[in-house]
Amino acid sequence: MKITTTAIALALTATAVCAEDKVTIEFAYPYSHLFDVTYEAMMPAFKEAHPNIEVKFRATYESYEDGTNTILREAVSGNLPDVTMHGLNRQLILVEKGIAQSLEPFIAKEADFEKDGYHQAMLSLSTFDDQVYGLPFSISLPVGYYNMDILNAAGIDKIPSTWDEVISACETMKANGIANPIFWGWNITGNWFMQAMMWSQDKAIVEDGKVTLDSPEALQALEQIQEIVTKCEMQNLEWKAALASFSAGDIGMMFWSTSALGAVERSQGDFELRTGAFPGMGTAPKGLPAGGNAAMLTSQSEDPAVRDAAWAWLKFITSGEGAAEVAKTTGYMPPNKAANEIILADFYEQNPNKRTAVDQLPLLRDWLAYPGDNGLAITQVIYDGMERIVTGDATDMKELQKELVEEVNDLLPNS
């Protein structure tokens, strides 16, 4: 067959156009052990829908705090990703510093945005000054994980509903030869469990720009934490080691985010796993902090094609189709209404361990950021205080409360 010069020229032109149409965006997210499998599951459908968009995955953040510090550094160096995933309690600082960009121009172009599952209750989690800056990707709540083989062997057949019952179960398991009956996730990101103990009493840890560590509820929380740690003789494990130990069948009860459920199930040993509602302080919790993260646009590109590609990726991963993979591969709940009501209609009935957090949704409260530029430093102060309880360095909770109040107040913005 004779190929003309004109035909060759047209073919080369078409190839060049395809090459020019290829757009690469960069994406960063935390917790590879939780989310790697989620994004892997999403990619085939995204590539089919957007064959000209290549998503380049950056090294994952270790935590939400690490992600925030990384983005703040990259903003200075001019090396920001196009899309980044951030903890719900870490969005505001990126908005205040002009790093996260409003999504309103993109949303305005979408004809059926609400029909796609993006209802107002979802968008409010990432709305600041009446502008949407992020699309929530996953929601988590604290839950209990139980190795029913260990509990049943100790004669325990009822999942605890209060911390007193948890402590009683610990003592029974210890008497039955279990060396480490519990892991209570004090070291989870953002002082989440401290806030859970505060919200359990219907008390916010931040009110009117002040951190409420001087409140009676804060003292109650510290004293309850100390009781759990000391009476259960809890070992001071790094959180990844604790998750691995529970999955291996060595720990009777673990209190952590529902987000880890998929990872636990994938590595679970030969035992019956059940999840249960987060225990309360004498009565059922009155509230619990919403964990999870949101996708935010941080692209520094002035190329409209790159920005449109970043929006396409950001929208896809939070859409009904994308968000459904969150529930299937993790223990997070997708905030997207279409995912929960249509795609996952039968999913929770077939996966009762993943339904536990859904049943707690009426308790949902804000996961609060600490005010001012020293918010991360305040997080560290409270983390250090909790660590002192776990290691036994702090034994007088009133004294510890006083020290924490003084340190935190020194870091708050001048009123």
mmCIF file of C-alpha atoms in Angstrom, residues 19-414:
data_model
loop_
_atom_site.group_PDB
_atom_site.id
_atom_site.type_symbol
_atom_site.label_atom_id
_atom_site.label_comp_id
_atom_site.label_asym_id
_atom_site.label_seq_id
_atom_site.Cartn_x
_atom_site.Cartn_y
_atom_site.Cartn_z
ATOM 1 C CA ALA A 19 0.678 14.151 23.095
ATOM 2 C CA GLU A 20 -0.308 17.769 23.644
ATOM 3 C CA ASP A 21 -3.694 16.699 25.000
ATOM 4 C CA LYS A 22 -2.061 14.540 27.677
ATOM 5 C CA VAL A 23 -2.236 16.399 30.988
ATOM 6 C CA THR A 24 -0.335 15.402 34.121
ATOM 7 C CA ILE A 25 -1.457 16.462 37.584
ATOM 8 C CA GLU A 26 0.180 15.784 40.941
ATOM 9 C CA PHE A 27 -1.757 14.421 43.907
ATOM 10 C CA ALA A 28 -0.816 13.960 47.569
ATOM 11 C CA TYR A 29 -2.645 12.141 50.348
ATOM 12 C CA PRO A 30 -2.032 10.696 53.843
ATOM 13 C CA TYR A 31 -2.017 7.197 55.332
ATOM 14 C CA SER A 32 -0.785 4.916 52.574
ATOM 15 C CA HIS A 33 -1.689 1.820 54.611
ATOM 16 C CA LEU A 34 -5.341 2.900 54.524
ATOM 17 C CA PHE A 35 -5.780 4.534 51.144
ATOM 18 C CA ASP A 36 -3.346 2.945 48.669
ATOM 19 C CA VAL A 37 -5.833 0.174 47.932
ATOM 20 C CA THR A 38 -8.653 2.733 47.587
ATOM 21 C CA TYR A 39 -6.938 4.766 44.890
ATOM 22 C CA GLU A 40 -5.804 1.614 43.109
ATOM 23 C CA ALA A 41 -9.447 0.519 42.967
ATOM 24 C CA MET A 42 -10.526 3.910 41.584
ATOM 25 C CA MET A 43 -7.918 4.295 38.837
ATOM 26 C CA PRO A 44 -9.328 1.977 36.127
ATOM 27 C CA ALA A 45 -12.678 3.798 36.021
ATOM 28 C CA PHE A 46 -10.985 7.204 36.120
ATOM 29 C CA LYS A 47 -8.604 6.321 33.279
ATOM 30 C CA GLU A 48 -11.505 5.065 31.202
ATOM 31 C CA ALA A 49 -13.424 8.298 31.753
ATOM 32 C CA HIS A 50 -10.362 10.564 31.388
ATOM 33 C CA PRO A 51 -7.770 8.802 29.185
ATOM 34 C CA ASN A 52 -5.772 11.999 28.647
ATOM 35 C CA ILE A 53 -5.235 12.729 32.352
ATOM 36 C CA GLU A 54 -2.259 11.183 34.123
ATOM 37 C CA VAL A 55 -2.306 11.348 37.923
ATOM 38 C CA LYS A 56 1.166 11.425 39.452
ATOM 39 C CA PHE A 57 1.063 10.258 43.062
ATOM 40 C CA ARG A 58 3.451 11.967 45.453
ATOM 41 C CA ALA A 59 4.956 10.386 48.569
ATOM 42 C CA THR A 60 2.171 9.995 51.132
ATOM 43 C CA TYR A 61 1.868 12.113 54.256
ATOM 44 C CA GLU A 62 2.467 10.274 57.524
ATOM 45 C CA SER A 63 -0.461 12.053 59.192
ATOM 46 C CA TYR A 64 -2.714 15.080 58.836
ATOM 47 C CA GLU A 65 -0.214 17.134 60.830
ATOM 48 C CA ASP A 66 2.599 16.019 58.538
ATOM 49 C CA GLY A 67 0.443 16.879 55.540
ATOM 50 C CA THR A 68 -0.217 20.377 56.845
ATOM 51 C CA ASN A 69 3.462 21.043 57.577
ATOM 52 C CA THR A 70 4.440 19.683 54.162
ATOM 53 C CA ILE A 71 1.948 21.879 52.312
ATOM 54 C CA LEU A 72 3.021 24.969 54.273
ATOM 55 C CA ARG A 73 6.657 24.318 53.283
ATOM 56 C CA GLU A 74 5.795 23.599 49.657
ATOM 57 C CA ALA A 75 3.766 26.806 49.418
ATOM 58 C CA VAL A 76 6.931 28.726 50.256
ATOM 59 C CA SER A 77 9.099 26.762 47.819
ATOM 60 C CA GLY A 78 6.506 26.878 45.035
ATOM 61 C CA ASN A 79 6.183 23.107 44.796
ATOM 62 C CA LEU A 80 2.553 22.436 45.697
ATOM 63 C CA PRO A 81 0.596 19.444 44.374
ATOM 64 C CA ASP A 82 -2.422 20.185 42.214
ATOM 65 C CA VAL A 83 -4.773 18.348 44.582
ATOM 66 C CA THR A 84 -4.157 17.448 48.210
ATOM 67 C CA MET A 85 -6.137 15.531 50.812
ATOM 68 C CA HIS A 86 -6.346 17.153 54.248
ATOM 69 C CA GLY A 87 -7.917 16.371 57.587
ATOM 70 C CA LEU A 88 -11.230 18.119 58.141
ATOM 71 C CA ASN A 89 -9.662 19.926 61.104
ATOM 72 C CA ARG A 90 -6.704 21.160 59.016
ATOM 73 C CA GLN A 91 -8.547 22.846 56.154
ATOM 74 C CA LEU A 92 -8.945 26.304 57.668
ATOM 75 C CA ILE A 93 -5.232 27.086 57.907
ATOM 76 C CA LEU A 94 -4.819 26.408 54.172
ATOM 77 C CA VAL A 95 -7.766 28.690 53.440
ATOM 78 C CA GLU A 96 -6.524 31.479 55.706
ATOM 79 C CA LYS A 97 -3.072 31.413 54.111
ATOM 80 C CA GLY A 98 -4.473 31.510 50.582
ATOM 81 C CA ILE A 99 -3.082 28.079 49.673
ATOM 82 C CA ALA A 100 -6.380 26.269 49.140
ATOM 83 C CA GLN A 101 -8.454 27.746 46.328
ATOM 84 C CA SER A 102 -12.205 28.228 46.144
ATOM 85 C CA LEU A 103 -14.003 25.548 44.130
ATOM 86 C CA GLU A 104 -16.982 27.830 43.419
ATOM 87 C CA PRO A 105 -15.918 28.632 39.800
ATOM 88 C CA PHE A 106 -15.817 24.909 38.986
ATOM 89 C CA ILE A 107 -19.036 24.087 40.839
ATOM 90 C CA ALA A 108 -20.852 26.871 38.961
ATOM 91 C CA LYS A 109 -20.143 25.074 35.671
ATOM 92 C CA GLU A 110 -21.622 21.765 36.889
ATOM 93 C CA ALA A 111 -25.229 21.309 35.767
ATOM 94 C CA ASP A 112 -26.193 18.508 38.170
ATOM 95 C CA PHE A 113 -23.812 18.978 41.070
ATOM 96 C CA GLU A 114 -26.371 18.304 43.822
ATOM 97 C CA LYS A 115 -27.854 15.378 41.902
ATOM 98 C CA ASP A 116 -24.376 13.873 41.758
ATOM 99 C CA GLY A 117 -24.543 13.524 45.536
ATOM 100 C CA TYR A 118 -22.974 16.799 46.639
ATOM 101 C CA HIS A 119 -25.697 17.963 49.001
ATOM 102 C CA GLN A 120 -25.346 21.000 51.256
ATOM 103 C CA ALA A 121 -24.749 19.069 54.484
ATOM 104 C CA MET A 122 -21.696 17.517 52.881
ATOM 105 C CA LEU A 123 -20.350 20.739 51.421
ATOM 106 C CA SER A 124 -20.713 22.551 54.761
ATOM 107 C CA LEU A 125 -17.810 20.503 56.154
ATOM 108 C CA SER A 126 -15.479 22.388 53.817
ATOM 109 C CA THR A 127 -17.250 25.753 53.487
ATOM 110 C CA PHE A 128 -15.540 28.888 54.791
ATOM 111 C CA ASP A 129 -16.919 32.425 54.367
ATOM 112 C CA ASP A 130 -19.692 30.999 52.175
ATOM 113 C CA GLN A 131 -17.149 29.540 49.733
ATOM 114 C CA VAL A 132 -16.569 25.819 49.165
ATOM 115 C CA TYR A 133 -12.845 25.068 49.412
ATOM 116 C CA GLY A 134 -12.917 21.287 49.561
ATOM 117 C CA LEU A 135 -15.025 18.260 48.772
ATOM 118 C CA PRO A 136 -15.154 15.853 51.732
ATOM 119 C CA PHE A 137 -13.820 12.444 50.736
ATOM 120 C CA SER A 138 -14.292 10.273 53.795
ATOM 121 C CA ILE A 139 -15.875 10.504 57.233
ATOM 122 C CA SER A 140 -14.859 8.460 60.253
ATOM 123 C CA LEU A 141 -15.973 8.086 63.853
ATOM 124 C CA PRO A 142 -14.277 6.338 66.771
ATOM 125 C CA VAL A 143 -15.434 2.771 67.369
ATOM 126 C CA GLY A 144 -14.476 -0.320 69.342
ATOM 127 C CA TYR A 145 -12.864 -3.347 67.689
ATOM 128 C CA TYR A 146 -13.325 -6.646 69.532
ATOM 129 C CA ASN A 147 -11.633 -10.025 69.242
ATOM 130 C CA MET A 148 -14.635 -12.088 70.229
ATOM 131 C CA ASP A 149 -12.562 -15.267 70.587
ATOM 132 C CA ILE A 150 -10.535 -13.648 73.375
ATOM 133 C CA LEU A 151 -13.593 -12.097 75.022
ATOM 134 C CA ASN A 152 -15.650 -15.286 74.837
ATOM 135 C CA ALA A 153 -12.788 -17.357 76.253
ATOM 136 C CA ALA A 154 -12.855 -15.041 79.292
ATOM 137 C CA GLY A 155 -16.625 -15.485 79.635
ATOM 138 C CA ILE A 156 -17.484 -12.088 78.108
ATOM 139 C CA ASP A 157 -20.275 -12.220 75.544
ATOM 140 C CA LYS A 158 -21.528 -8.622 75.660
ATOM 141 C CA ILE A 159 -19.721 -5.728 74.017
ATOM 142 C CA PRO A 160 -19.016 -2.971 76.602
ATOM 143 C CA SER A 161 -21.058 0.212 76.333
ATOM 144 C CA THR A 162 -19.247 2.290 79.003
ATOM 145 C CA TRP A 163 -15.617 2.712 80.002
ATOM 146 C CA ASP A 164 -16.361 1.117 83.374
ATOM 147 C CA GLU A 165 -17.512 -1.982 81.490
ATOM 148 C CA VAL A 166 -14.380 -1.817 79.332
ATOM 149 C CA ILE A 167 -12.186 -1.734 82.435
ATOM 150 C CA SER A 168 -14.104 -4.648 83.950
ATOM 151 C CA ALA A 169 -13.568 -6.632 80.733
ATOM 152 C CA CYS A 170 -9.838 -5.802 80.876
ATOM 153 C CA GLU A 171 -9.576 -7.146 84.400
ATOM 154 C CA THR A 172 -11.415 -10.335 83.420
ATOM 155 C CA MET A 173 -9.152 -10.878 80.412
ATOM 156 C CA LYS A 174 -6.025 -10.253 82.496
ATOM 157 C CA ALA A 175 -7.202 -12.876 84.976
ATOM 158 C CA ASN A 176 -7.683 -15.224 82.019
ATOM 159 C CA GLY A 177 -4.038 -14.837 80.960
ATOM 160 C CA ILE A 178 -4.311 -12.139 78.291
ATOM 161 C CA ALA A 179 -1.131 -10.052 78.549
ATOM 162 C CA ASN A 180 -2.449 -7.020 76.655
ATOM 163 C CA PRO A 181 -6.246 -6.767 76.783
ATOM 164 C CA ILE A 182 -6.609 -3.289 75.276
ATOM 165 C CA PHE A 183 -5.244 -0.616 73.009
ATOM 166 C CA TRP A 184 -6.921 2.788 73.430
ATOM 167 C CA GLY A 185 -5.903 5.113 70.608
ATOM 168 C CA TRP A 186 -4.567 8.091 72.535
ATOM 169 C CA ASN A 187 -1.942 8.744 69.837
ATOM 170 C CA ILE A 188 -4.358 9.087 66.923
ATOM 171 C CA THR A 189 -3.982 12.262 64.878
ATOM 172 C CA GLY A 190 -5.237 15.680 65.999
ATOM 173 C CA ASN A 191 -5.953 14.791 69.665
ATOM 174 C CA TRP A 192 -9.019 13.063 68.233
ATOM 175 C CA PHE A 193 -9.630 10.831 71.247
ATOM 176 C CA MET A 194 -9.255 13.709 73.704
ATOM 177 C CA GLN A 195 -11.888 15.545 71.698
ATOM 178 C CA ALA A 196 -14.012 12.362 71.699
ATOM 179 C CA MET A 197 -13.927 12.301 75.503
ATOM 180 C CA MET A 198 -14.883 15.981 75.600
ATOM 181 C CA TRP A 199 -17.696 15.645 73.052
ATOM 182 C CA SER A 200 -18.949 12.552 74.911
ATOM 183 C CA GLN A 201 -19.839 15.035 77.651
ATOM 184 C CA ASP A 202 -21.239 17.479 75.052
ATOM 185 C CA LYS A 203 -18.300 19.844 75.565
ATOM 186 C CA ALA A 204 -16.303 21.370 72.714
ATOM 187 C CA ILE A 205 -12.547 21.632 73.214
ATOM 188 C CA VAL A 206 -12.610 25.097 71.583
ATOM 189 C CA GLU A 207 -15.197 27.738 72.427
ATOM 190 C CA ASP A 208 -15.084 31.423 71.430
ATOM 191 C CA GLY A 209 -11.445 31.146 70.373
ATOM 192 C CA LYS A 210 -10.357 29.589 73.668
ATOM 193 C CA VAL A 211 -9.261 26.028 74.405
ATOM 194 C CA THR A 212 -11.462 24.650 77.192
ATOM 195 C CA LEU A 213 -8.844 22.542 78.968
ATOM 196 C CA ASP A 214 -9.638 24.402 82.191
ATOM 197 C CA SER A 215 -13.181 23.008 82.244
ATOM 198 C CA PRO A 216 -14.572 20.298 84.557
ATOM 199 C CA GLU A 217 -15.223 18.202 81.441
ATOM 200 C CA ALA A 218 -11.537 18.325 80.499
ATOM 201 C CA LEU A 219 -10.555 17.095 83.968
ATOM 202 C CA GLN A 220 -13.156 14.323 83.692
ATOM 203 C CA ALA A 221 -11.649 13.330 80.339
ATOM 204 C CA LEU A 222 -8.090 13.216 81.720
ATOM 205 C CA GLU A 223 -9.196 11.175 84.730
ATOM 206 C CA GLN A 224 -11.101 8.735 82.517
ATOM 207 C CA ILE A 225 -8.073 8.290 80.259
ATOM 208 C CA GLN A 226 -5.886 7.600 83.290
ATOM 209 C CA GLU A 227 -8.339 4.969 84.573
ATOM 210 C CA ILE A 228 -8.423 3.170 81.225
ATOM 211 C CA VAL A 229 -4.628 3.145 80.945
ATOM 212 C CA THR A 230 -3.787 2.171 84.515
ATOM 213 C CA LYS A 231 -6.597 -0.252 85.354
ATOM 214 C CA CYS A 232 -6.266 -2.043 82.024
ATOM 215 C CA GLU A 233 -2.448 -1.984 82.329
ATOM 216 C CA MET A 234 -2.297 -0.842 78.718
ATOM 217 C CA GLN A 235 1.027 -1.197 76.958
ATOM 218 C CA ASN A 236 2.418 1.937 75.312
ATOM 219 C CA LEU A 237 2.418 0.834 71.683
ATOM 220 C CA GLU A 238 3.097 2.921 68.613
ATOM 221 C CA TRP A 239 -0.184 2.975 66.717
ATOM 222 C CA LYS A 240 0.951 0.992 63.667
ATOM 223 C CA ALA A 241 2.317 -1.692 65.966
ATOM 224 C CA ALA A 242 -0.976 -1.734 67.878
ATOM 225 C CA LEU A 243 -3.020 -2.192 64.692
ATOM 226 C CA ALA A 244 -0.731 -5.020 63.605
ATOM 227 C CA SER A 245 -0.902 -6.648 67.039
ATOM 228 C CA PHE A 246 -4.689 -6.519 67.109
ATOM 229 C CA SER A 247 -4.934 -7.872 63.564
ATOM 230 C CA ALA A 248 -2.658 -10.746 64.582
ATOM 231 C CA GLY A 249 -5.081 -11.650 67.384
ATOM 232 C CA ASP A 250 -2.919 -10.574 70.329
ATOM 233 C CA ILE A 251 -5.137 -7.781 71.758
ATOM 234 C CA GLY A 252 -8.674 -8.283 73.033
ATOM 235 C CA MET A 253 -10.118 -4.798 72.472
ATOM 236 C CA MET A 254 -8.942 -1.893 70.350
ATOM 237 C CA PHE A 255 -10.435 1.600 70.242
ATOM 238 C CA TRP A 256 -9.570 3.452 67.069
ATOM 239 C CA SER A 257 -11.092 5.078 64.028
ATOM 240 C CA THR A 258 -13.480 3.112 61.862
ATOM 241 C CA SER A 259 -11.143 4.125 59.025
ATOM 242 C CA ALA A 260 -8.803 1.229 59.796
ATOM 243 C CA LEU A 261 -11.442 -1.484 59.444
ATOM 244 C CA GLY A 262 -10.555 -2.387 55.865
ATOM 245 C CA ALA A 263 -6.863 -2.676 56.732
ATOM 246 C CA VAL A 264 -7.630 -4.790 59.810
ATOM 247 C CA GLU A 265 -9.889 -7.110 57.829
ATOM 248 C CA ARG A 266 -7.272 -7.597 55.115
ATOM 249 C CA SER A 267 -4.620 -8.642 57.658
ATOM 250 C CA GLN A 268 -6.914 -10.254 60.230
ATOM 251 C CA GLY A 269 -5.897 -13.497 61.879
ATOM 252 C CA ASP A 270 -8.201 -16.438 62.520
ATOM 253 C CA PHE A 271 -10.665 -14.900 64.982
ATOM 254 C CA GLU A 272 -14.147 -13.415 65.022
ATOM 255 C CA LEU A 273 -14.023 -9.641 64.649
ATOM 256 C CA ARG A 274 -16.841 -7.385 65.756
ATOM 257 C CA THR A 275 -17.091 -3.635 65.960
ATOM 258 C CA GLY A 276 -19.160 -1.725 68.498
ATOM 259 C CA ALA A 277 -20.196 1.815 69.309
ATOM 260 C CA PHE A 278 -17.672 4.009 71.113
ATOM 261 C CA PRO A 279 -18.244 3.582 74.867
ATOM 262 C CA GLY A 280 -19.460 6.463 77.010
ATOM 263 C CA MET A 281 -18.478 7.916 80.361
ATOM 264 C CA GLY A 282 -21.240 6.387 82.486
ATOM 265 C CA THR A 283 -23.851 6.901 79.774
ATOM 266 C CA ALA A 284 -23.830 6.797 75.980
ATOM 267 C CA PRO A 285 -21.755 9.575 74.361
ATOM 268 C CA LYS A 286 -23.648 12.775 73.649
ATOM 269 C CA GLY A 287 -21.422 13.559 70.677
ATOM 270 C CA LEU A 288 -18.318 12.390 68.820
ATOM 271 C CA PRO A 289 -15.879 14.273 66.562
ATOM 272 C CA ALA A 290 -16.105 13.688 62.817
ATOM 273 C CA GLY A 291 -12.777 12.488 61.491
ATOM 274 C CA GLY A 292 -11.820 12.191 57.872
ATOM 275 C CA ASN A 293 -10.453 14.295 55.080
ATOM 276 C CA ALA A 294 -11.346 16.472 52.115
ATOM 277 C CA ALA A 295 -9.878 17.030 48.660
ATOM 278 C CA MET A 296 -8.570 20.564 48.120
ATOM 279 C CA LEU A 297 -7.285 22.372 45.046
ATOM 280 C CA THR A 298 -3.795 23.780 45.627
ATOM 281 C CA SER A 299 -2.512 23.888 42.038
ATOM 282 C CA GLN A 300 -0.080 26.679 41.202
ATOM 283 C CA SER A 301 -0.437 26.053 37.470
ATOM 284 C CA GLU A 302 -1.805 28.834 35.281
ATOM 285 C CA ASP A 303 -2.621 26.343 32.516
ATOM 286 C CA PRO A 304 -6.429 25.973 32.286
ATOM 287 C CA ALA A 305 -6.006 22.393 31.066
ATOM 288 C CA VAL A 306 -4.115 21.430 34.239
ATOM 289 C CA ARG A 307 -6.640 23.125 36.481
ATOM 290 C CA ASP A 308 -9.551 21.461 34.663
ATOM 291 C CA ALA A 309 -7.798 18.093 34.974
ATOM 292 C CA ALA A 310 -7.259 18.689 38.695
ATOM 293 C CA TRP A 311 -10.969 19.429 39.074
ATOM 294 C CA ALA A 312 -11.876 16.297 37.098
ATOM 295 C CA TRP A 313 -9.779 14.169 39.478
ATOM 296 C CA LEU A 314 -10.998 15.967 42.588
ATOM 297 C CA LYS A 315 -14.627 15.554 41.530
ATOM 298 C CA PHE A 316 -14.224 11.908 40.512
ATOM 299 C CA ILE A 317 -12.692 10.698 43.771
ATOM 300 C CA THR A 318 -15.471 12.350 45.792
ATOM 301 C CA SER A 319 -18.302 11.347 43.444
ATOM 302 C CA GLY A 320 -20.762 8.539 44.053
ATOM 303 C CA GLU A 321 -18.630 6.079 42.090
ATOM 304 C CA GLY A 322 -15.340 7.131 43.612
ATOM 305 C CA ALA A 323 -16.620 7.510 47.158
ATOM 306 C CA ALA A 324 -18.175 4.043 47.090
ATOM 307 C CA GLU A 325 -14.652 2.604 46.903
ATOM 308 C CA VAL A 326 -13.891 4.373 50.199
ATOM 309 C CA ALA A 327 -16.520 2.298 52.001
ATOM 310 C CA LYS A 328 -15.552 -0.911 50.227
ATOM 311 C CA THR A 329 -11.806 -0.687 50.895
ATOM 312 C CA THR A 330 -11.664 1.120 54.269
ATOM 313 C CA GLY A 331 -14.019 1.646 57.182
ATOM 314 C CA TYR A 332 -14.691 5.281 56.307
ATOM 315 C CA MET A 333 -18.171 6.460 55.394
ATOM 316 C CA PRO A 334 -18.443 8.349 52.104
ATOM 317 C CA PRO A 335 -20.092 11.761 52.610
ATOM 318 C CA ASN A 336 -21.466 11.555 49.075
ATOM 319 C CA LYS A 337 -25.229 10.985 49.215
ATOM 320 C CA ALA A 338 -25.322 9.092 45.921
ATOM 321 C CA ALA A 339 -22.713 6.639 47.174
ATOM 322 C CA ASN A 340 -24.564 5.921 50.406
ATOM 323 C CA GLU A 341 -28.136 5.845 49.123
ATOM 324 C CA ILE A 342 -27.741 4.283 45.689
ATOM 325 C CA ILE A 343 -24.449 2.508 45.107
ATOM 326 C CA LEU A 344 -24.111 1.207 48.675
ATOM 327 C CA ALA A 345 -27.780 0.454 49.291
ATOM 328 C CA ASP A 346 -27.128 -3.163 50.306
ATOM 329 C CA PHE A 347 -23.492 -2.843 51.291
ATOM 330 C CA TYR A 348 -23.944 -2.050 54.986
ATOM 331 C CA GLU A 349 -26.512 -4.786 55.450
ATOM 332 C CA GLN A 350 -23.940 -7.261 54.165
ATOM 333 C CA ASN A 351 -21.082 -5.665 56.151
ATOM 334 C CA PRO A 352 -22.381 -5.017 59.697
ATOM 335 C CA ASN A 353 -18.912 -4.191 61.077
ATOM 336 C CA LYS A 354 -18.793 -1.230 58.702
ATOM 337 C CA ARG A 355 -22.304 -0.164 59.676
ATOM 338 C CA THR A 356 -21.313 0.610 63.285
ATOM 339 C CA ALA A 357 -20.007 4.069 62.460
ATOM 340 C CA VAL A 358 -23.032 4.817 60.243
ATOM 341 C CA ASP A 359 -25.309 4.090 63.202
ATOM 342 C CA GLN A 360 -23.393 6.711 65.223
ATOM 343 C CA LEU A 361 -23.928 9.489 62.660
ATOM 344 C CA PRO A 362 -26.496 11.311 64.868
ATOM 345 C CA LEU A 363 -23.597 11.965 67.285
ATOM 346 C CA LEU A 364 -21.491 13.742 64.656
ATOM 347 C CA ARG A 365 -19.755 16.902 65.917
ATOM 348 C CA ASP A 366 -16.965 19.103 64.524
ATOM 349 C CA TRP A 367 -13.374 17.943 64.791
ATOM 350 C CA LEU A 368 -11.994 21.237 65.992
ATOM 351 C CA ALA A 369 -8.786 22.984 65.009
ATOM 352 C CA TYR A 370 -6.995 25.086 67.598
ATOM 353 C CA PRO A 371 -6.993 28.813 66.868
ATOM 354 C CA GLY A 372 -4.075 30.843 65.525
ATOM 355 C CA ASP A 373 -0.802 30.052 63.827
ATOM 356 C CA ASN A 374 0.237 27.833 66.751
ATOM 357 C CA GLY A 375 -2.552 25.306 66.214
ATOM 358 C CA LEU A 376 -0.105 22.502 65.429
ATOM 359 C CA ALA A 377 1.983 23.386 68.472
ATOM 360 C CA ILE A 378 -1.114 23.198 70.694
ATOM 361 C CA THR A 379 -1.861 19.767 69.211
ATOM 362 C CA GLN A 380 1.630 18.667 70.248
ATOM 363 C CA VAL A 381 1.244 20.021 73.783
ATOM 364 C CA ILE A 382 -1.941 18.001 74.318
ATOM 365 C CA TYR A 383 -0.356 14.943 72.681
ATOM 366 C CA ASP A 384 2.597 15.195 75.054
ATOM 367 C CA GLY A 385 0.245 15.485 78.027
ATOM 368 C CA MET A 386 -1.654 12.356 77.016
ATOM 369 C CA GLU A 387 1.622 10.522 76.472
ATOM 370 C CA ARG A 388 2.633 11.385 80.038
ATOM 371 C CA ILE A 389 -0.531 9.650 81.264
ATOM 372 C CA VAL A 390 0.211 6.548 79.186
ATOM 373 C CA THR A 391 3.840 6.328 80.325
ATOM 374 C CA GLY A 392 2.929 6.994 83.961
ATOM 375 C CA ASP A 393 4.952 10.222 84.132
ATOM 376 C CA ALA A 394 1.788 12.130 85.074
ATOM 377 C CA THR A 395 -0.262 10.750 87.962
ATOM 378 C CA ASP A 396 -2.056 13.835 89.318
ATOM 379 C CA MET A 397 -4.646 14.847 86.721
ATOM 380 C CA LYS A 398 -5.449 18.174 88.349
ATOM 381 C CA GLU A 399 -1.784 19.123 88.205
ATOM 382 C CA LEU A 400 -1.519 17.926 84.603
ATOM 383 C CA GLN A 401 -4.607 19.926 83.686
ATOM 384 C CA LYS A 402 -3.071 23.054 85.196
ATOM 385 C CA GLU A 403 0.169 22.564 83.257
ATOM 386 C CA LEU A 404 -1.644 21.976 79.972
ATOM 387 C CA VAL A 405 -3.816 25.062 80.438
ATOM 388 C CA GLU A 406 -0.744 27.249 81.057
ATOM 389 C CA GLU A 407 1.179 25.872 78.063
ATOM 390 C CA VAL A 408 -1.765 26.133 75.689
ATOM 391 C CA ASN A 409 -2.715 29.654 76.795
ATOM 392 C CA ASP A 410 0.837 30.784 76.018
ATOM 393 C CA LEU A 411 0.331 29.602 72.438
ATOM 394 C CA LEU A 412 -3.080 31.164 71.803
ATOM 395 C CA PRO A 413 -3.371 34.398 69.779
ATOM 396 C CA ASN A 414 -3.472 37.582 71.830
#
